[in-house]
Coordinates of N, CA and C in Angstrom, one line a residue:
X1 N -10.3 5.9 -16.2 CA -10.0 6.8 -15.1 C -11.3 7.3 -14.5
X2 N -11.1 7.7 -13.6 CA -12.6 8.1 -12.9 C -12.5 9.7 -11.8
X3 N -13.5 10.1 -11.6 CA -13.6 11.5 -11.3 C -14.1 11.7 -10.3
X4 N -13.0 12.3 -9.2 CA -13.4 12.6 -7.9 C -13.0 13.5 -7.4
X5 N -14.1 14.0 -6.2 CA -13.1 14.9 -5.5 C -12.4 14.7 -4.3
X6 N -11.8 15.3 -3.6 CA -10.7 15.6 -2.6 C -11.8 15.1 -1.5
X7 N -12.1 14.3 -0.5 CA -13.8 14.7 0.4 C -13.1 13.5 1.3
X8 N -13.9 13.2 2.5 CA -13.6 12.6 4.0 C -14.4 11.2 3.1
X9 N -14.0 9.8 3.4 CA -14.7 8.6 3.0 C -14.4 7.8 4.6
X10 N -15.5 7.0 4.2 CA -15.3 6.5 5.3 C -15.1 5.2 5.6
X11 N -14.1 4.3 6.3 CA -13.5 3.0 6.0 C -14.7 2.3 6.3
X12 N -15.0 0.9 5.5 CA -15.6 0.0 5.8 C -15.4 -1.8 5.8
X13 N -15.8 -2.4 6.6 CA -15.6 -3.8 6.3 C -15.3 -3.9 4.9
X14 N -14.3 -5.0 4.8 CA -13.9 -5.9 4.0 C -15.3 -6.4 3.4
X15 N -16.1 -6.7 3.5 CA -17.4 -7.6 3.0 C -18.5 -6.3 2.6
X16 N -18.2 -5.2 3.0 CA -19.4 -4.3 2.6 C -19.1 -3.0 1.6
X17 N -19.6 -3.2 0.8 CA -19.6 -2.3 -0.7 C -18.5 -1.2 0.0
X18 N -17.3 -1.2 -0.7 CA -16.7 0.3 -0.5 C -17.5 1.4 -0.4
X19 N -17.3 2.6 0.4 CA -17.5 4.0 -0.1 C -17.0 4.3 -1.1
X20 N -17.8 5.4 -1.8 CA -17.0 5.8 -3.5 C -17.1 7.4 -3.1
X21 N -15.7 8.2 -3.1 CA -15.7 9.5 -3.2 C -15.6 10.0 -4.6
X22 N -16.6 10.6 -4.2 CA -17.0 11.4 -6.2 C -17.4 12.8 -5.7
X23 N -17.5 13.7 -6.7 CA -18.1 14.9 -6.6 C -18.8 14.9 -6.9
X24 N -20.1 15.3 -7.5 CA -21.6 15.7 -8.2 C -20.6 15.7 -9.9
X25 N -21.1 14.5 -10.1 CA -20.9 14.1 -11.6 C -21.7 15.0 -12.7
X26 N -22.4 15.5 -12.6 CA -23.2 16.0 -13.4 C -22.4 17.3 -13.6
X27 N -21.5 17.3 -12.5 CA -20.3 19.1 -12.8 C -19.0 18.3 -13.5
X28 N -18.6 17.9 -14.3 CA -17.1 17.3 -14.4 C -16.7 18.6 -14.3
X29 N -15.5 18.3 -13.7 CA -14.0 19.4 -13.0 C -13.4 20.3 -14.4
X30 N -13.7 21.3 -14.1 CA -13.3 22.1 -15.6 C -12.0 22.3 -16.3
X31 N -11.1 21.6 -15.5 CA -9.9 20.6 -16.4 C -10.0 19.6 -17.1
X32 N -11.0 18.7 -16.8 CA -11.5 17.2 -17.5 C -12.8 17.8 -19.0
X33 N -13.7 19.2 -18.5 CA -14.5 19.3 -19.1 C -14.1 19.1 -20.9
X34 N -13.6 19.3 -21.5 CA -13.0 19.3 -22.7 C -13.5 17.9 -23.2
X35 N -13.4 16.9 -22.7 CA -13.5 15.3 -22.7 C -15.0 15.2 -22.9
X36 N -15.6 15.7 -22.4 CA -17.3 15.6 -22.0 C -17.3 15.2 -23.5
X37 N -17.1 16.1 -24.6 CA -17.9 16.0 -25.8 C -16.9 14.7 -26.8
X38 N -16.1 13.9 -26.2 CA -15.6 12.5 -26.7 C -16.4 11.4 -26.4
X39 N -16.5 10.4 -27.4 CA -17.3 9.0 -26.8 C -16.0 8.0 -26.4
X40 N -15.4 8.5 -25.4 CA -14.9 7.4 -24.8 C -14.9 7.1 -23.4
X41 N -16.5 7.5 -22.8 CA -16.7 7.2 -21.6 C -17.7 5.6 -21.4
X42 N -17.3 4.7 -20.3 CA -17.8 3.8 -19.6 C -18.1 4.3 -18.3
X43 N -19.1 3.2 -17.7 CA -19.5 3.6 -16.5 C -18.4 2.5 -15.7
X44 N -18.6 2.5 -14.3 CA -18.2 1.0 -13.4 C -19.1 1.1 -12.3
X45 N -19.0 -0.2 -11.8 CA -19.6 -0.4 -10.6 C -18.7 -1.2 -9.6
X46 N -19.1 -1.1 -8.0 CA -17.9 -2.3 -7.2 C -18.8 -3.3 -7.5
X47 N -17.5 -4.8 -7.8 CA -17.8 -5.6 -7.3 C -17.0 -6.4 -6.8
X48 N -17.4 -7.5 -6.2 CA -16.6 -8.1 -5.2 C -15.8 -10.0 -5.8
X49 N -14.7 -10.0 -5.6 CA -14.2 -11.2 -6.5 C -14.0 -12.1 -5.4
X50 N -13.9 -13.2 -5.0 CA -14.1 -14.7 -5.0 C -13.1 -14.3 -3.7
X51 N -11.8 -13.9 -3.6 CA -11.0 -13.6 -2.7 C -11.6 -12.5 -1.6
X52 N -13.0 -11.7 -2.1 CA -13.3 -10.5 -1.2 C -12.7 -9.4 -1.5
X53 N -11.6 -9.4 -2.1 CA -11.3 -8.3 -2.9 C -12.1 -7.5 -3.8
X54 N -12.4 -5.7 -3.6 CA -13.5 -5.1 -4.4 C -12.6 -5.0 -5.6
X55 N -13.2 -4.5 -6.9 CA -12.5 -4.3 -7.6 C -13.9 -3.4 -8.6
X56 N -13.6 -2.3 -9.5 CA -14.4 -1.5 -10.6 C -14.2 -1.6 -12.2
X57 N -14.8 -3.0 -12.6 CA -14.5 -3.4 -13.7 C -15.4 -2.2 -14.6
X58 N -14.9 -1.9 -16.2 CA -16.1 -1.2 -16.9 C -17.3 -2.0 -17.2
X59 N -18.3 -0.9 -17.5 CA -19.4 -1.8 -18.3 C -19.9 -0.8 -19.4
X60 N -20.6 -1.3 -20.0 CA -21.3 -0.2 -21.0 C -22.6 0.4 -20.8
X61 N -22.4 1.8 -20.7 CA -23.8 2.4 -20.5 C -24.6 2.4 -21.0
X62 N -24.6 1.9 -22.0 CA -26.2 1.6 -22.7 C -26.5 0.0 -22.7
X63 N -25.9 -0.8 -22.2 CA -26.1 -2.3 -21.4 C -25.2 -2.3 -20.7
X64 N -25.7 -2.2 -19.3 CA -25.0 -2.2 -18.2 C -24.8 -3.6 -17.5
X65 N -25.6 -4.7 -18.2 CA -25.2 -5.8 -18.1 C -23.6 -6.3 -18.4
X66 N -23.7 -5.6 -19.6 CA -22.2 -6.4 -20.2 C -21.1 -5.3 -20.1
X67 N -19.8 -6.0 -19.8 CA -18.7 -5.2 -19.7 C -18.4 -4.4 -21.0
X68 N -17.5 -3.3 -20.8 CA -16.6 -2.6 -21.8 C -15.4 -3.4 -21.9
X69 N -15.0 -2.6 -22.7 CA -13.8 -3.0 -23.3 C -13.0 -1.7 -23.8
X70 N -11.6 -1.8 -22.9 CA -10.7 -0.6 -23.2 C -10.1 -0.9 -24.5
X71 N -10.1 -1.6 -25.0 CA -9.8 -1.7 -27.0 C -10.8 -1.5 -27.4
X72 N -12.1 -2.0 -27.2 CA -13.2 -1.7 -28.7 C -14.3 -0.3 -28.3
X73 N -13.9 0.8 -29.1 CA -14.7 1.9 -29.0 C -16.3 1.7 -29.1
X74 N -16.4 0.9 -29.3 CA -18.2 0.3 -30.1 C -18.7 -0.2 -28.4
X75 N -18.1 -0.2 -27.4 CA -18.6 -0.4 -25.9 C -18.6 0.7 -25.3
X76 N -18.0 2.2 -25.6 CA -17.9 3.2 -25.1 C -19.0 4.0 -25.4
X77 N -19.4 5.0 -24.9 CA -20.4 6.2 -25.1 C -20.2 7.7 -24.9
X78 N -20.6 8.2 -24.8 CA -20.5 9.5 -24.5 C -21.0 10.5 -22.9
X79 N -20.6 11.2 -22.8 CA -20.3 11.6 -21.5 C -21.8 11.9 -20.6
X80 N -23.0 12.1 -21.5 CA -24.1 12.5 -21.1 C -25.1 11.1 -20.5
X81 N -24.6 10.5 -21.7 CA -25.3 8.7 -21.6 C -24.6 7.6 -20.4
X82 N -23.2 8.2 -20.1 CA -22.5 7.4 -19.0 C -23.7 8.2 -17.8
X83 N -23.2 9.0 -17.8 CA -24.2 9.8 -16.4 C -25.3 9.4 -16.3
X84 N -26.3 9.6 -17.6 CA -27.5 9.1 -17.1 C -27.4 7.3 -16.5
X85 N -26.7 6.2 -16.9 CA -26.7 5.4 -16.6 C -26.6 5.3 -14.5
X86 N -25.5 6.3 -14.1 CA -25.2 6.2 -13.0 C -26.2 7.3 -12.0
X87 N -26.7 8.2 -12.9 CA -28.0 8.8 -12.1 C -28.9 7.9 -11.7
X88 N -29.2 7.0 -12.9 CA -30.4 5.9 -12.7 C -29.9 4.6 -11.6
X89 N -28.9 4.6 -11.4 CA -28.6 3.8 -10.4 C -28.1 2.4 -10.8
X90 N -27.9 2.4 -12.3 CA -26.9 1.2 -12.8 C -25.9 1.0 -12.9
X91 N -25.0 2.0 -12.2 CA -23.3 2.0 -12.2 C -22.9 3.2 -10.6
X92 N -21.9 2.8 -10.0 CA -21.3 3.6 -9.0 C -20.6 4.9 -9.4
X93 N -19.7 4.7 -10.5 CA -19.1 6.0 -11.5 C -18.9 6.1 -12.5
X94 N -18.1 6.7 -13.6 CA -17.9 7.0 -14.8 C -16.5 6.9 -14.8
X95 N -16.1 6.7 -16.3 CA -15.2 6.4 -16.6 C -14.4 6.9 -17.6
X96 N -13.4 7.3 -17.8 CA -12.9 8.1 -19.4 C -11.8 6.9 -19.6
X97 N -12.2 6.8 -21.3 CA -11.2 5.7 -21.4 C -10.1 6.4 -22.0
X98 N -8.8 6.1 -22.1 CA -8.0 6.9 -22.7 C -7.2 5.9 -23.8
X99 N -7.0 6.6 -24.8 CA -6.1 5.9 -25.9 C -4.9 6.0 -26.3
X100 N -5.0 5.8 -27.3 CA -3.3 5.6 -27.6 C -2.8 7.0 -28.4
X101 N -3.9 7.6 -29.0 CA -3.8 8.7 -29.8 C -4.5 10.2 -28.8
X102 N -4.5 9.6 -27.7 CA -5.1 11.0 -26.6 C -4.0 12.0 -26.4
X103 N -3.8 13.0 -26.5 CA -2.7 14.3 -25.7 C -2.2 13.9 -24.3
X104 N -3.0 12.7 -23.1 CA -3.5 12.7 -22.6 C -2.2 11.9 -21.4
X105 N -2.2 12.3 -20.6 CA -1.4 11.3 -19.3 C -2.1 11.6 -18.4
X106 N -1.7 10.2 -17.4 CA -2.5 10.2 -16.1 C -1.3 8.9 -15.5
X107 N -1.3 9.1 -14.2 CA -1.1 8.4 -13.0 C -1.8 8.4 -12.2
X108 N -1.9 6.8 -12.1 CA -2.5 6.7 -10.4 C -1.7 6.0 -9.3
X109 N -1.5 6.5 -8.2 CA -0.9 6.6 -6.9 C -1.8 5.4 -6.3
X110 N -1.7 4.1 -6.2 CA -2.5 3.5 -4.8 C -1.8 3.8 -3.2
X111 N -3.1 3.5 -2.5 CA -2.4 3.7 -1.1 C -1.9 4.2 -0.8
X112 N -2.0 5.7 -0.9 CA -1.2 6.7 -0.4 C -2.1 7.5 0.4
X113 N -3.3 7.3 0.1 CA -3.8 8.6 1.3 C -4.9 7.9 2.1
X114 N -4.7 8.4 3.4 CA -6.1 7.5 4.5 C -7.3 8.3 4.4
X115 N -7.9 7.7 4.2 CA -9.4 8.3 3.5 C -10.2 8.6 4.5
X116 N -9.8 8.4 5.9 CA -10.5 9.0 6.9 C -10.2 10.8 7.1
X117 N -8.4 10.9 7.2 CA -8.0 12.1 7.5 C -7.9 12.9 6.3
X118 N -7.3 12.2 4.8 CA -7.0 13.0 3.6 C -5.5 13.1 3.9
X119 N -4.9 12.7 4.5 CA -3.9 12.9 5.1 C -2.9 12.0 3.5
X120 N -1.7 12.5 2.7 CA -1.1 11.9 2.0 C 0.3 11.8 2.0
X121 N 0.6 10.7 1.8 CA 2.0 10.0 2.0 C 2.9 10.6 1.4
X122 N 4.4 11.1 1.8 CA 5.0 11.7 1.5 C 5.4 11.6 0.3
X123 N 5.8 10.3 -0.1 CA 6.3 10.0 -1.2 C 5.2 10.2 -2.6
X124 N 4.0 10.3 -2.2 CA 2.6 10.8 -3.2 C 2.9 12.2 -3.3
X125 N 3.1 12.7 -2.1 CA 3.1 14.5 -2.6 C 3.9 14.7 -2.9
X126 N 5.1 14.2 -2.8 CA 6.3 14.2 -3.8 C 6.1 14.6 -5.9
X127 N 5.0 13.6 -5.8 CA 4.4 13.1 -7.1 C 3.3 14.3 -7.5
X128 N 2.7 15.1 -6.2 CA 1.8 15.8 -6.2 C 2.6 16.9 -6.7
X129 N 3.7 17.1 -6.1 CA 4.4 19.0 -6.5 C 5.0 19.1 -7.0
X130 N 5.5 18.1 -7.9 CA 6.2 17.9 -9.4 C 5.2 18.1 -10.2
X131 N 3.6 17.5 -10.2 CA 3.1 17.8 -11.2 C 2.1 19.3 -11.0
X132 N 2.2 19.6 -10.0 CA 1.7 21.0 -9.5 C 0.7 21.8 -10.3
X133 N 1.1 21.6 -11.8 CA 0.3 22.2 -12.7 C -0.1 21.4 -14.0
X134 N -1.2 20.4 -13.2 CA -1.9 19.5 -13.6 C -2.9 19.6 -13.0
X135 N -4.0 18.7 -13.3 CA -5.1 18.2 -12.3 C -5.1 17.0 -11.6
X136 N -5.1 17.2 -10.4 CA -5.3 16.1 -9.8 C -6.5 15.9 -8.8
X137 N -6.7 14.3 -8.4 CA -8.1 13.8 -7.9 C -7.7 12.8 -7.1
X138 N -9.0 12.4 -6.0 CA -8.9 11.6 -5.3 C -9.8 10.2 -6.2
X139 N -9.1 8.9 -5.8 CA -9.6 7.8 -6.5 C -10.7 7.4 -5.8
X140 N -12.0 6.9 -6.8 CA -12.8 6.1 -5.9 C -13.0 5.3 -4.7
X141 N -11.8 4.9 -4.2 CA -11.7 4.5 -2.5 C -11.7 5.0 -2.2
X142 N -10.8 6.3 -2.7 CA -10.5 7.2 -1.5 C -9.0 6.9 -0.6
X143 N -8.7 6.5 -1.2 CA -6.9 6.0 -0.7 C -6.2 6.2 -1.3
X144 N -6.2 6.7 -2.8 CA -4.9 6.8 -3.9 C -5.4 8.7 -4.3
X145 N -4.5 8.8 -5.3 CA -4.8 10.4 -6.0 C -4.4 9.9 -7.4
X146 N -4.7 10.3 -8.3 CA -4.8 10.6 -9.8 C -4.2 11.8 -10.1
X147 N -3.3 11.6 -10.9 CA -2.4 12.8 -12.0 C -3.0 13.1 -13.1
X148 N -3.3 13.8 -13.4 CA -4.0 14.1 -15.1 C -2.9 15.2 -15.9
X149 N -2.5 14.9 -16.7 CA -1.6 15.9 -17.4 C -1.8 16.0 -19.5
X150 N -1.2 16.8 -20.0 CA -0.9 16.9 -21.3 C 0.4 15.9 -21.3
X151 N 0.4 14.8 -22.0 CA 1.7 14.3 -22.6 C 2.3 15.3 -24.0
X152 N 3.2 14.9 -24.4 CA 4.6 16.0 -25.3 C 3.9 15.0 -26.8
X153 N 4.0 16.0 -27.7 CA 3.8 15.5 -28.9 C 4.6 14.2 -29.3
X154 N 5.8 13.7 -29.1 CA 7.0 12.1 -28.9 C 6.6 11.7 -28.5
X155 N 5.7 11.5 -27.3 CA 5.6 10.7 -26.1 C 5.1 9.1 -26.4
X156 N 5.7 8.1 -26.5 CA 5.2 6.9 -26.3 C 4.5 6.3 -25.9
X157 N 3.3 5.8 -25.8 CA 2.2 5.5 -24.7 C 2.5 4.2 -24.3
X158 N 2.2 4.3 -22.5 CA 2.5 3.6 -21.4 C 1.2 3.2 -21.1
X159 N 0.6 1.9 -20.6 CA -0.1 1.5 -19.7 C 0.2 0.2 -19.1
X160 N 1.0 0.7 -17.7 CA 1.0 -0.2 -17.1 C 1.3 -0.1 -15.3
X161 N 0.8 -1.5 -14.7 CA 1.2 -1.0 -13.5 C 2.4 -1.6 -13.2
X162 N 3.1 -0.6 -11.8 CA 4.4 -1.2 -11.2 C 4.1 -0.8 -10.2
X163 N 5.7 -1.1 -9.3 CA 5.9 -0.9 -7.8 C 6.9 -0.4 -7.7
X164 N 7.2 1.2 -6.9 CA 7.5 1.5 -6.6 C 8.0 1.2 -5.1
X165 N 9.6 0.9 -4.5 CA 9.4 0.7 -3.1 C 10.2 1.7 -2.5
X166 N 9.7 2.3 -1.4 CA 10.2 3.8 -1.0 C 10.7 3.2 0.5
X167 N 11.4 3.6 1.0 CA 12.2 3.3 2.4 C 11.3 1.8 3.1
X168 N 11.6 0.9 1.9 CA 11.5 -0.9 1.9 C 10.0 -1.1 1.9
X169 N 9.3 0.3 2.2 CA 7.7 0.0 1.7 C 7.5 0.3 0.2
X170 N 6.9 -1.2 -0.6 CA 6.3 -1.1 -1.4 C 5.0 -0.2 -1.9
X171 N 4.8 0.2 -3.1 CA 3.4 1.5 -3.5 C 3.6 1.0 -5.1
X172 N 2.3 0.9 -4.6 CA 1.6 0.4 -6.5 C 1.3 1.9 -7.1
X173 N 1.7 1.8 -8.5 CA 1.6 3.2 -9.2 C 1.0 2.2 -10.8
X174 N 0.2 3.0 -11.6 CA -0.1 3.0 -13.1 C 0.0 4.0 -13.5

């Protein structure tokens, strides 16, 4: 998951590096702060796949060469060492990995908000004022929002994406 704020992005070609809306990473949002002192942070960076599609795979901050891996904790680091990685200019953002034994839920909403106006789709704010008292964030593009919540001590852990389709338009959620 990754950490942003609410901010104006601006659309660009298909072929040229996404904009990345973030806040000053060096402040994590003082709902997330708690997390700082866990080692389950990765960095990401864009890159671009074969189709032209961007996509922000992990990698590990202390070899930024090689990917992470959301199963093996031995590619993750800690929240001070991801940063430095992305201060220095080896990754676009950070990343909190989450597990299977975290307190921890999150949704992410694609394509729901135009990242020029901030403007969000009905059916998102729907999603937005049910969870009202949570934290929520704008995603790296800048077109989706992120849910951050406490899961219930039962709670079964989910990861996965689906589609939602709301008056015959399809919306990708995880």
């Amino acid at each position: 998951l990754y950490f942003h704020e609410r901010g104006r992005c601006l659309a660009m070609a298909r072929t040229a590096k996404p904009a990345t809306c973030q806040a000053d990473l060096s402040r994590l949002p003082l709902a997330l702060a708690p997390l700082a002192e866990r080692q389950q942070w990765a960095i990401w960076r864009w890159t671009q796949q074969d189709n032209g599609r961007w996509q922000k795979p992990p990698y590990q901050a202390l070899d930024p060469r090689r990917h992470a891996s959301t199963k093996d904790p031995d590619t993750w680091c800690d929240y001070a060492t991801a940063l430095a990685a992305v201060q220095a200019g080896k990754a676009d953002g950070i990343s909190f990995v989450m597990t299977e034994t975290d307190p921890l839920a999150a949704i992410d909403l694609d394509h729901c908000r135009h990242p020029d106006t901030g403007s969000i789709d009905i059916w998102a704010q729907n999603f937005l004022d049910v969870a009202r008292h949570t934290y929520a964030e704008v995603t790296p593009s800048g077109a989706g929002c992120r849910i951050w919540g406490l899961a219930g001590p039962d709670t079964d852990p989910v990861n996965r994406k689906f589609t939602l389709e709301i008056d015959g338009k399809p919306f990708a959620a995880e």
